[in-house]
Every structure is written in C-alpha cells, then in structure tokens.
Amino acid sequence: MFRTYAGINPEFKLRRLNKNKIAWGNAVPRETAIALPLLESKNDDRLFLQRFSLAYEFSVSFTRDAFSTDNRTLADLILGPKRDAATRVSVILDEGVLREMPDLKRRIAAYVDTCPGAILAGPVETIVGGEAAKNDPKLLTDLQRRFVDNGLDRHSYVVCIGGGAVLDLVGYAAATTHRGIRHIRVPTTVLAQNDSGVGVKNGINAFGMKNMLGTFVPPHAVINDSAFIDVLPGRDKRAGMAEAVKVALIRDRAFFEWLEEKAEALALFASEPLEKLIRHCALLHMRQIAHGGDPFERGSVRPLDFGHWAAHKLEVLSDYALRHGEAVAIGIALDTRYSVLAGLLPAGEDLRVARLLVRLGFELWHEACDARDDTGALKLLKGLEEFREHLGGDLTITLLEALGVGVEVHSMDPELIGQSLEWLRREAGI
C-alpha cells in the first residue's frame, strides 16, 4: 500500500505583512489569532488575508481478488473507526466489467454482508462504460439523485468499479453531492490503474470538449485489483500502455528502456511485466502529484499531459472511435517528431519512440489526423487553443529534449505540426 500527500499544516497563525495587512497562516495559539484583530479593529480599512492549508492523504493498494471474503482491503477502508450508525455503501459498476464477470454483483453483496457495521445502500447499480459515460449529462444527475435517495451522507462511501471514464463520472457525482461523499475507486483497466485512477481529477465532457466540467477532489482510497486486468479485452490492455510510454518519456529514461526490452511480452499481455508496468507507472504519477508543486493545476502547466493536446482533439474528431490511450499514442509520436524538427531532440529518437509504440501494437495514424474544415485548415490545430483554454493562461505544451526529460514550450509552429503529421502518415505506409 502506498500513500500520497499534498499540503501541510492545518494550524493557524497571525502574521503582519505590513501596517495595513494581516495574514492568517500557521502556528500561533488559535485564541490569539482570533482575538487580536477583533481587539485592534476600530474603523480601519486594513486587508485581512485568509490563509490555510489542508493535508490530503489517500491509500493506493495493489491486491488481487478484492471481493474475495478473505481479502479485507476494502473492509478495512469502509469500516474504519466505530460509529453508532451503520456505514452506508453505494456501489456503482461499469457494465463492461459485469459482462466479463457476470457473478460480480452477487460477490459484492456477499462481501458487504461480511462487514459488520456496513450496509449496502440499495442494489449494486450498473452504468454504461467508456466515453459514453462522460457524454450524457443525465447520467450525472441520475447518480446524484440515487445517492440522495439511498440516504448517503459525508460519512458514507461510494465505491466505483470500472474504467477511467466511469471513475471520472462517479467521482464528479460523489464530489458534488453533499459537497463531498467519500469515493473509493476500484479501477479495472490498465489506463485507470496506472494513470487516471490514482489522480485527483473527476469530470465529464461538455460543449464538445473533453473534461470541461469537473472537480479536483482526491479519492478516499484506490484499490488496484489485478484480477480485473485478467479479463480486460486486449484492446483496452494495450490502450493503457500508452500512458506508461508517456510518463517514461518525460520522467524516467530507465523505464522507457525497460518498456523497449519487454515490448514483445507486453504486446502479448504477459501478466508479470504488465503488472510491473501498471505499478511503476502509477507510482510515477503519484510522485508527480505529491511533489510536482501543482497537484490541482492552478498554473498553466500540465506536466503529465505529453501528447495530450492532439490526443484530446483526435478523440473528439474520431467521434471517440479512438480509445483515449490509442489517441495518446498518436499524440506521443506526433510531439516526439515535432521535438526533433524543432531542434529539441536528437534525430532518430522519434523513430525509436514510434517503433516502440508499433511493437506494443499501436497504429500511429487515423483519418481524423487529416480532418479539415471548410477552408481546408487542419481541424487538429484547434486542439492547441482548446488545450490552452482548459487551463487558461499561456499555452504550455510538454515536448522532449531527451528520452526521459520533458521541456515546456509556449508555442508550436503549425507548419512543423503539418510536417510531423506527414511523417506519421509515411511511417504508417499510407
């Protein structure tokens, strides 16, 4: 089990900034901090700056058969300190998972029955998986209504079992009902276990754009259960590997070289290297969130989104025929080639990256790459502005200056993007 932290010191102090400003901060007795401004205040116009920080902590467990009655990982999370009332637990299940594990609803209900002090709040509910979960706003309000009707409160738990899109939706619903119900994620795909499931984002698509509505709310806990990966369709196993390539390229050259070494075994979905890929990738993402300095993306940088400006747009342009990971693979290859053309990355490294992605089973071209508007302009280029608008501030794109080393830039040359796309087309033999 691993824990990730963000923020420190919830205590208060009083600090004078200058003669007209007083700030609340850390480590002076609470009584002094509260009383002093009230005693001093007359008819002044001083500015009082409210400041406090919170510690976020959630566990990430790597286990197997989480709903076996012998496995107490989930039970230990939902029982916790003793309470007078039973802890209510609502379980939301990705329908794609249920197709592969038709007995799972019964097993979940039996598991909760073995947890004295916990009660299943209504039957286990199934919802549509994939991007469809994030494209229908009615699903959000249906979930919120269900949580209210099932009597959930801030001491209850919403356990979501599914892929990244379902986790995003249910996390958003949980975060916005009662201003926050405890959410336990049980990711069931490679992509969710090694990336989005261990992050702090929730949300849905809206207004024709990815993740337009959402929150930054960490989960109460994450349980990565390898048994779900066993039954995952091959296409979804492969899609999640793109995020491993991404984080290796911008943070960990040794991991990239390990991926090259294990590419054939990973392409065949061998269990041992796939489990290692998931764990190492998840830990790299957790380290970035905890120590990268901006876990809630208040600035203009999205350090873990290498290849994503194009990927997000390609998903939309393909009407989500491309899985997120498949679009990310194309975006990675595109931005790696661009890095070479821009003089940031040595020539030949683009081929090395593209070959790894192909060895893993990715196709690096889709007709959406060449979609054009009525003027003949590439629709993909609009993804740059949409990427900037999502955070605001300056456009900030991660490129590569070496394998394992990312670099931030604030502009991209449309002509070089076009040349990079033509290179992808040629490499794909189209």
Coordinates of C-alpha atoms in Angstrom, one line a residue:
M1 CA 0.0 0.0 0.0
F2 CA 1.2 3.5 -0.9
R3 CA 0.1 6.9 0.3
T4 CA 0.3 10.2 -1.4
Y5 CA 0.3 13.6 0.3
A6 CA -0.4 17.2 -0.8
G7 CA -0.5 20.2 1.5
I8 CA 0.7 20.6 5.1
N9 CA -0.1 22.1 8.5
P10 CA -3.8 23.0 9.1
E11 CA -3.0 25.1 12.2
F12 CA -3.4 28.9 12.3
K13 CA -1.2 31.8 13.0
L14 CA -1.3 35.6 12.6
R15 CA 1.4 37.3 10.6
R16 CA 1.7 41.1 9.9
L17 CA 2.5 41.7 6.2
N18 CA 2.8 45.4 6.6
K19 CA 1.0 48.1 8.6
N20 CA -2.2 47.6 6.7
K21 CA -2.3 43.8 6.1
I22 CA -2.7 40.9 8.4
A23 CA -2.5 37.3 7.2
W24 CA -3.8 34.1 8.7
G25 CA -1.2 31.3 8.5
N26 CA 0.4 28.7 10.7
A27 CA 1.3 28.0 14.4
V28 CA 0.2 30.8 16.8
P29 CA -2.4 29.8 19.5
R30 CA -5.8 29.9 18.0
E31 CA -7.2 32.1 20.7
T32 CA -4.6 34.8 19.9
A33 CA -5.2 34.6 16.2
I34 CA -8.9 35.0 16.6
A35 CA -8.9 37.7 19.3
L36 CA -6.2 40.1 18.2
P37 CA -7.8 41.5 15.1
L38 CA -11.1 42.0 16.9
L39 CA -9.4 43.8 19.8
E40 CA -7.5 46.1 17.4
S41 CA -10.2 46.8 14.9
K42 CA -11.9 50.1 15.0
N43 CA -12.9 51.9 11.9
D44 CA -9.9 50.8 9.7
D45 CA -9.6 49.5 6.2
R46 CA -6.9 47.0 6.7
L47 CA -6.8 43.9 4.4
F48 CA -7.1 40.6 6.2
L49 CA -5.7 37.8 4.1
Q50 CA -7.2 34.4 5.0
R51 CA -4.8 31.5 4.5
F52 CA -4.9 27.9 5.5
S53 CA -3.6 24.6 4.1
L54 CA -5.0 21.1 4.2
A55 CA -3.3 17.7 4.2
Y56 CA -4.6 15.2 1.6
E57 CA -3.9 11.6 2.1
F58 CA -5.2 8.5 0.4
S59 CA -4.1 5.0 0.1
V60 CA -3.3 3.1 -3.1
S61 CA -3.5 -0.6 -2.7
F62 CA -2.2 -3.3 -5.1
T63 CA -4.1 -6.5 -4.5
R64 CA -5.9 -9.4 -6.1
D65 CA -9.5 -10.6 -5.8
A66 CA -10.6 -7.6 -3.8
F67 CA -14.1 -9.0 -3.4
S68 CA -13.0 -12.4 -2.0
T69 CA -14.2 -12.6 1.5
D70 CA -10.6 -13.4 2.5
N71 CA -9.4 -10.1 1.2
R72 CA -10.0 -7.3 3.8
T73 CA -8.6 -4.4 1.9
L74 CA -11.9 -2.8 1.2
A75 CA -13.4 -3.8 4.5
D76 CA -10.7 -2.0 6.4
L77 CA -11.3 1.1 4.4
I78 CA -15.1 1.3 4.8
L79 CA -15.3 0.2 8.5
G80 CA -12.6 2.4 10.0
P81 CA -13.5 4.0 13.4
K82 CA -16.5 2.6 15.1
R83 CA -19.8 4.6 14.7
D84 CA -23.2 4.3 16.3
A85 CA -24.9 4.1 12.9
A86 CA -24.1 1.6 10.1
T87 CA -21.9 2.9 7.4
R88 CA -23.8 3.1 4.1
V89 CA -22.0 1.9 1.0
S90 CA -23.3 2.5 -2.5
V91 CA -21.6 0.5 -5.3
I92 CA -21.5 1.6 -9.0
L93 CA -20.4 -0.9 -11.5
D94 CA -19.2 -0.4 -15.1
E95 CA -21.4 -2.6 -17.3
G96 CA -18.4 -3.7 -19.4
V97 CA -16.9 -5.2 -16.2
L98 CA -20.1 -7.0 -15.5
R99 CA -20.1 -8.6 -19.0
E100 CA -16.7 -10.1 -18.2
M101 CA -17.6 -11.0 -14.6
P102 CA -21.3 -11.8 -14.6
D103 CA -21.2 -13.1 -11.0
L104 CA -19.7 -9.8 -9.6
K105 CA -22.9 -8.2 -8.3
R106 CA -23.6 -11.3 -6.1
R107 CA -20.0 -11.4 -4.9
I108 CA -20.1 -7.7 -3.9
A109 CA -23.3 -8.1 -2.0
A110 CA -21.9 -11.1 -0.2
Y111 CA -18.7 -9.2 0.6
V112 CA -20.5 -6.3 2.2
D113 CA -22.5 -8.8 4.3
T114 CA -19.2 -10.0 5.8
C115 CA -18.5 -6.4 7.0
P116 CA -20.4 -5.9 10.3
G117 CA -21.1 -2.2 10.7
A118 CA -21.6 -1.7 6.9
I119 CA -24.8 -1.8 4.9
L120 CA -25.3 -1.8 1.1
A121 CA -27.3 1.3 0.3
G122 CA -29.5 -0.1 -2.4
P123 CA -28.6 -2.7 -5.0
V124 CA -25.4 -2.6 -6.9
E125 CA -26.0 -0.3 -9.9
T126 CA -24.6 -0.6 -13.4
I127 CA -23.9 2.2 -15.8
V128 CA -22.6 2.5 -19.3
G129 CA -18.8 2.4 -19.6
G130 CA -16.4 4.2 -21.9
E131 CA -16.7 7.8 -23.1
A132 CA -20.5 7.4 -23.3
A133 CA -20.5 7.7 -19.5
K134 CA -19.0 11.2 -19.7
N135 CA -21.0 12.4 -22.7
D136 CA -24.6 12.1 -21.2
P137 CA -25.3 14.8 -18.6
K138 CA -28.4 12.9 -17.5
L139 CA -26.1 10.2 -16.0
L140 CA -24.6 12.7 -13.6
T141 CA -28.0 13.9 -12.2
D142 CA -29.3 10.3 -12.1
L143 CA -26.3 9.4 -9.9
Q144 CA -26.7 12.4 -7.6
R145 CA -30.4 11.6 -7.2
R146 CA -29.5 7.9 -6.5
F147 CA -27.1 8.9 -3.8
V148 CA -29.7 11.1 -2.1
D149 CA -32.4 8.5 -2.4
N150 CA -30.1 5.9 -0.9
G151 CA -29.5 8.0 2.2
L152 CA -25.8 8.7 1.7
D153 CA -24.1 11.4 3.7
R154 CA -20.5 12.6 4.1
H155 CA -19.7 9.5 6.2
S156 CA -20.9 7.1 3.6
Y157 CA -18.9 5.6 0.8
V158 CA -19.4 5.5 -3.0
V159 CA -17.4 2.5 -4.4
C160 CA -16.9 2.7 -8.1
I161 CA -15.7 -0.3 -10.1
G162 CA -14.8 0.5 -13.7
G163 CA -12.7 2.1 -16.3
G164 CA -11.4 5.7 -16.2
A165 CA -14.4 7.3 -17.8
V166 CA -16.8 5.8 -15.3
L167 CA -14.5 6.7 -12.4
D168 CA -14.4 10.3 -13.7
L169 CA -18.2 10.5 -13.8
V170 CA -18.9 8.8 -10.5
G171 CA -16.1 10.8 -8.8
Y172 CA -17.7 14.0 -10.0
A173 CA -21.1 12.9 -8.8
A174 CA -19.7 12.0 -5.4
A175 CA -17.7 15.2 -5.0
T176 CA -20.8 17.4 -5.8
T177 CA -23.4 15.6 -3.7
H178 CA -23.5 16.8 -0.1
R179 CA -20.4 18.8 -1.2
G180 CA -18.4 15.5 -1.0
I181 CA -19.2 11.9 -0.3
R182 CA -16.2 9.6 0.2
H183 CA -15.2 8.0 -3.0
I184 CA -13.3 4.7 -3.3
R185 CA -12.0 3.9 -6.8
V186 CA -11.6 0.4 -8.0
P187 CA -10.0 0.9 -11.5
T188 CA -10.5 -2.1 -13.8
T189 CA -8.4 -1.1 -16.8
V190 CA -4.6 -0.6 -17.4
L191 CA -5.2 3.0 -18.2
A192 CA -7.2 3.6 -15.0
Q193 CA -4.9 1.6 -12.7
N194 CA -1.7 3.2 -13.9
D195 CA -2.9 6.8 -14.5
S196 CA -6.3 8.4 -14.0
G197 CA -7.4 6.2 -11.1
V198 CA -4.5 7.3 -8.9
G199 CA -5.0 11.0 -9.8
V200 CA -7.1 13.7 -8.3
K201 CA -9.4 14.7 -11.2
N202 CA -13.1 14.0 -11.8
G203 CA -15.3 15.2 -14.6
I204 CA -17.4 14.8 -17.7
N205 CA -17.3 16.0 -21.3
A206 CA -19.4 19.0 -22.2
F207 CA -19.9 21.6 -25.0
G208 CA -18.0 19.4 -27.4
M209 CA -14.8 19.3 -25.3
K210 CA -13.1 16.7 -23.1
N211 CA -13.4 17.1 -19.3
M212 CA -15.0 20.6 -19.5
L213 CA -16.9 20.1 -16.2
G214 CA -15.4 18.6 -13.2
T215 CA -13.5 18.9 -9.9
F216 CA -10.1 18.4 -8.3
V217 CA -11.1 16.1 -5.4
P218 CA -8.8 13.3 -4.3
P219 CA -10.4 9.9 -3.8
H220 CA -10.7 8.4 -0.3
A221 CA -8.7 5.4 -1.5
V222 CA -7.8 3.5 -4.6
I223 CA -7.7 -0.3 -4.9
N224 CA -5.9 -1.7 -7.9
D225 CA -7.0 -5.3 -8.3
S226 CA -5.0 -7.3 -10.9
A227 CA -7.9 -9.8 -11.3
F228 CA -9.8 -7.2 -13.4
I229 CA -6.9 -6.9 -15.8
D230 CA -7.0 -10.6 -16.5
V231 CA -10.5 -10.3 -18.0
L232 CA -9.9 -7.0 -19.8
P233 CA -10.2 -7.1 -23.6
G234 CA -6.8 -6.9 -25.3
R235 CA -7.5 -3.6 -27.0
D236 CA -8.1 -2.0 -23.6
K237 CA -5.0 -3.6 -22.1
R238 CA -2.9 -2.1 -24.9
A239 CA -4.5 1.3 -24.7
G240 CA -3.3 1.8 -21.1
M241 CA 0.3 1.2 -22.1
A242 CA 0.4 4.5 -24.0
E243 CA 0.4 6.4 -20.6
A244 CA 3.3 4.3 -19.5
V245 CA 5.3 5.3 -22.6
K246 CA 4.3 8.9 -22.0
V247 CA 5.4 9.1 -18.4
A248 CA 8.6 7.2 -19.2
L249 CA 9.5 9.7 -21.9
I250 CA 9.1 12.8 -19.7
R251 CA 10.2 11.4 -16.4
D252 CA 12.1 8.1 -16.4
R253 CA 14.5 7.0 -19.2
A254 CA 15.3 3.7 -17.5
F255 CA 11.6 2.9 -17.5
F256 CA 11.5 3.7 -21.3
E257 CA 14.4 1.3 -21.8
W258 CA 12.6 -1.4 -19.8
L259 CA 9.5 -0.9 -22.0
E260 CA 11.7 -1.5 -25.0
E261 CA 13.1 -4.6 -23.5
K262 CA 9.7 -6.0 -22.6
A263 CA 7.8 -4.8 -25.6
E264 CA 7.1 -8.2 -27.2
A265 CA 5.9 -9.7 -23.9
L266 CA 3.7 -6.7 -23.2
A267 CA 2.2 -6.9 -26.7
L268 CA 1.2 -10.4 -25.7
F269 CA -0.2 -9.1 -22.4
A270 CA 2.1 -11.3 -20.3
S271 CA 0.9 -10.9 -16.7
E272 CA 4.1 -10.3 -14.8
P273 CA 5.5 -7.4 -17.0
L274 CA 2.0 -5.9 -17.3
E275 CA 1.6 -5.8 -13.5
K276 CA 5.1 -4.2 -13.2
L277 CA 4.2 -1.6 -15.9
I278 CA 1.0 -0.7 -14.0
R279 CA 2.7 -0.4 -10.6
H280 CA 5.7 1.7 -11.8
C281 CA 3.6 4.0 -13.9
A282 CA 1.1 4.6 -11.1
L283 CA 4.0 5.4 -8.7
L284 CA 5.5 7.9 -11.2
H285 CA 2.1 9.6 -11.4
M286 CA 1.7 9.7 -7.7
R287 CA 5.1 11.2 -7.2
Q288 CA 4.3 14.0 -9.7
I289 CA 1.0 14.8 -7.9
A290 CA 2.6 14.8 -4.5
H291 CA 5.9 16.6 -5.3
G292 CA 5.3 18.4 -8.6
G293 CA 4.2 21.6 -6.8
D294 CA 0.8 22.0 -8.5
P295 CA -1.5 19.0 -7.8
F296 CA -4.6 20.9 -8.7
E297 CA -3.2 22.6 -11.8
R298 CA -3.5 26.2 -10.7
G299 CA -0.9 27.3 -13.2
S300 CA -0.7 26.9 -16.9
V301 CA 1.4 23.7 -17.0
R302 CA 0.0 20.2 -17.4
P303 CA 3.2 18.3 -16.8
L304 CA 1.8 14.8 -17.3
D305 CA -0.1 15.6 -20.5
F306 CA 2.7 15.0 -23.0
G307 CA 1.0 14.1 -26.3
H308 CA -2.4 15.0 -25.0
W309 CA -3.2 18.3 -26.8
A310 CA -3.6 16.3 -30.0
A311 CA -5.0 13.2 -28.3
H312 CA -8.0 15.0 -26.8
K313 CA -8.8 16.6 -30.1
L314 CA -8.4 13.3 -32.0
E315 CA -10.8 11.6 -29.7
V316 CA -13.5 14.1 -30.5
L317 CA -12.7 14.2 -34.2
S318 CA -12.9 10.4 -34.4
D319 CA -16.3 10.6 -32.5
Y320 CA -14.5 8.5 -29.8
A321 CA -13.8 5.6 -32.2
L322 CA -10.2 6.1 -30.9
R323 CA -9.8 5.0 -27.3
H324 CA -8.0 7.6 -25.1
G325 CA -4.8 5.6 -25.0
E326 CA -4.8 5.0 -28.7
A327 CA -5.2 8.7 -29.3
V328 CA -2.4 9.4 -26.8
A329 CA -0.1 7.0 -28.7
I330 CA -0.6 9.1 -31.9
G331 CA -0.1 12.3 -29.9
I332 CA 3.1 11.0 -28.4
A333 CA 4.5 10.1 -31.8
L334 CA 3.4 13.4 -33.2
D335 CA 5.0 15.5 -30.5
T336 CA 8.2 13.4 -30.5
R337 CA 8.7 14.0 -34.2
Y338 CA 7.9 17.7 -33.6
S339 CA 10.6 17.8 -30.9
V340 CA 13.1 16.6 -33.5
L341 CA 12.0 19.1 -36.2
A342 CA 12.1 21.9 -33.6
G343 CA 15.7 21.0 -32.8
L344 CA 15.0 20.0 -29.2
L345 CA 15.5 16.2 -29.5
P346 CA 18.3 14.4 -31.4
A347 CA 17.3 13.0 -34.8
G348 CA 16.5 9.3 -34.7
E349 CA 14.9 9.4 -31.2
D350 CA 11.5 9.9 -32.9
L351 CA 11.9 6.6 -34.8
R352 CA 12.9 4.9 -31.6
V353 CA 9.7 6.0 -29.9
A354 CA 7.5 5.3 -32.9
R355 CA 8.9 1.8 -33.2
L356 CA 8.2 1.0 -29.5
L357 CA 4.6 2.1 -29.9
V358 CA 4.2 -0.1 -33.0
R359 CA 5.9 -3.0 -31.3
L360 CA 3.3 -2.6 -28.5
G361 CA 0.6 -2.9 -31.1
F362 CA -0.5 0.7 -31.7
E363 CA -1.4 2.2 -35.0
L364 CA 0.1 5.7 -35.4
W365 CA -2.3 7.1 -37.9
H366 CA -6.1 7.7 -38.1
E367 CA -8.1 9.5 -40.7
A368 CA -9.0 12.1 -38.0
C369 CA -5.4 13.3 -38.2
D370 CA -6.2 14.8 -41.6
A371 CA -9.7 16.1 -40.9
R372 CA -10.1 19.6 -42.4
D373 CA -12.7 22.4 -42.1
D374 CA -14.4 24.2 -45.0
T375 CA -11.4 26.4 -45.5
G376 CA -9.1 23.4 -45.8
A377 CA -7.4 24.0 -42.4
L378 CA -6.5 21.1 -40.2
K379 CA -9.1 20.7 -37.5
L380 CA -6.5 19.1 -35.3
L381 CA -4.8 22.5 -34.8
K382 CA -7.8 23.7 -32.9
G383 CA -6.8 21.3 -30.2
L384 CA -3.9 23.7 -29.3
E385 CA -6.3 26.5 -28.4
E386 CA -8.7 24.2 -26.6
F387 CA -5.8 22.8 -24.6
R388 CA -4.8 26.4 -23.6
E389 CA -8.4 27.4 -22.8
H390 CA -8.9 24.4 -20.5
L391 CA -6.3 25.8 -18.0
G392 CA -6.3 29.4 -19.1
G393 CA -3.1 31.5 -19.1
D394 CA -0.4 30.8 -21.6
L395 CA -0.3 27.9 -23.9
T396 CA 2.1 25.4 -22.3
I397 CA 3.0 22.2 -24.1
T398 CA 5.3 19.5 -23.0
L399 CA 7.9 18.4 -25.6
L400 CA 11.1 16.3 -25.3
E401 CA 14.7 17.4 -25.1
A402 CA 15.9 13.9 -24.3
L403 CA 14.3 10.5 -23.7
G404 CA 13.2 10.8 -20.1
V405 CA 13.4 14.6 -20.0
G406 CA 10.4 16.8 -20.8
V407 CA 10.6 20.5 -21.6
E408 CA 7.8 23.1 -21.6
V409 CA 7.2 25.4 -24.6
H410 CA 4.6 28.1 -25.2
S411 CA 4.1 27.9 -28.9
M412 CA 4.0 25.4 -31.7
D413 CA 4.6 26.0 -35.4
P414 CA 1.6 24.9 -37.5
E415 CA 4.0 24.2 -40.4
L416 CA 6.1 21.8 -38.3
I417 CA 3.0 20.1 -37.0
G418 CA 1.9 19.5 -40.6
Q419 CA 5.3 18.1 -41.4
S420 CA 5.1 15.8 -38.3
L421 CA 1.7 14.6 -39.5
E422 CA 3.1 13.8 -42.9
W423 CA 6.0 11.9 -41.3
L424 CA 3.4 9.8 -39.3
R425 CA 1.5 9.1 -42.5
R426 CA 4.6 7.9 -44.3
E427 CA 5.7 5.8 -41.3
A428 CA 2.2 4.2 -41.3
G429 CA 2.6 3.4 -45.0
I430 CA -0.5 5.5 -46.0

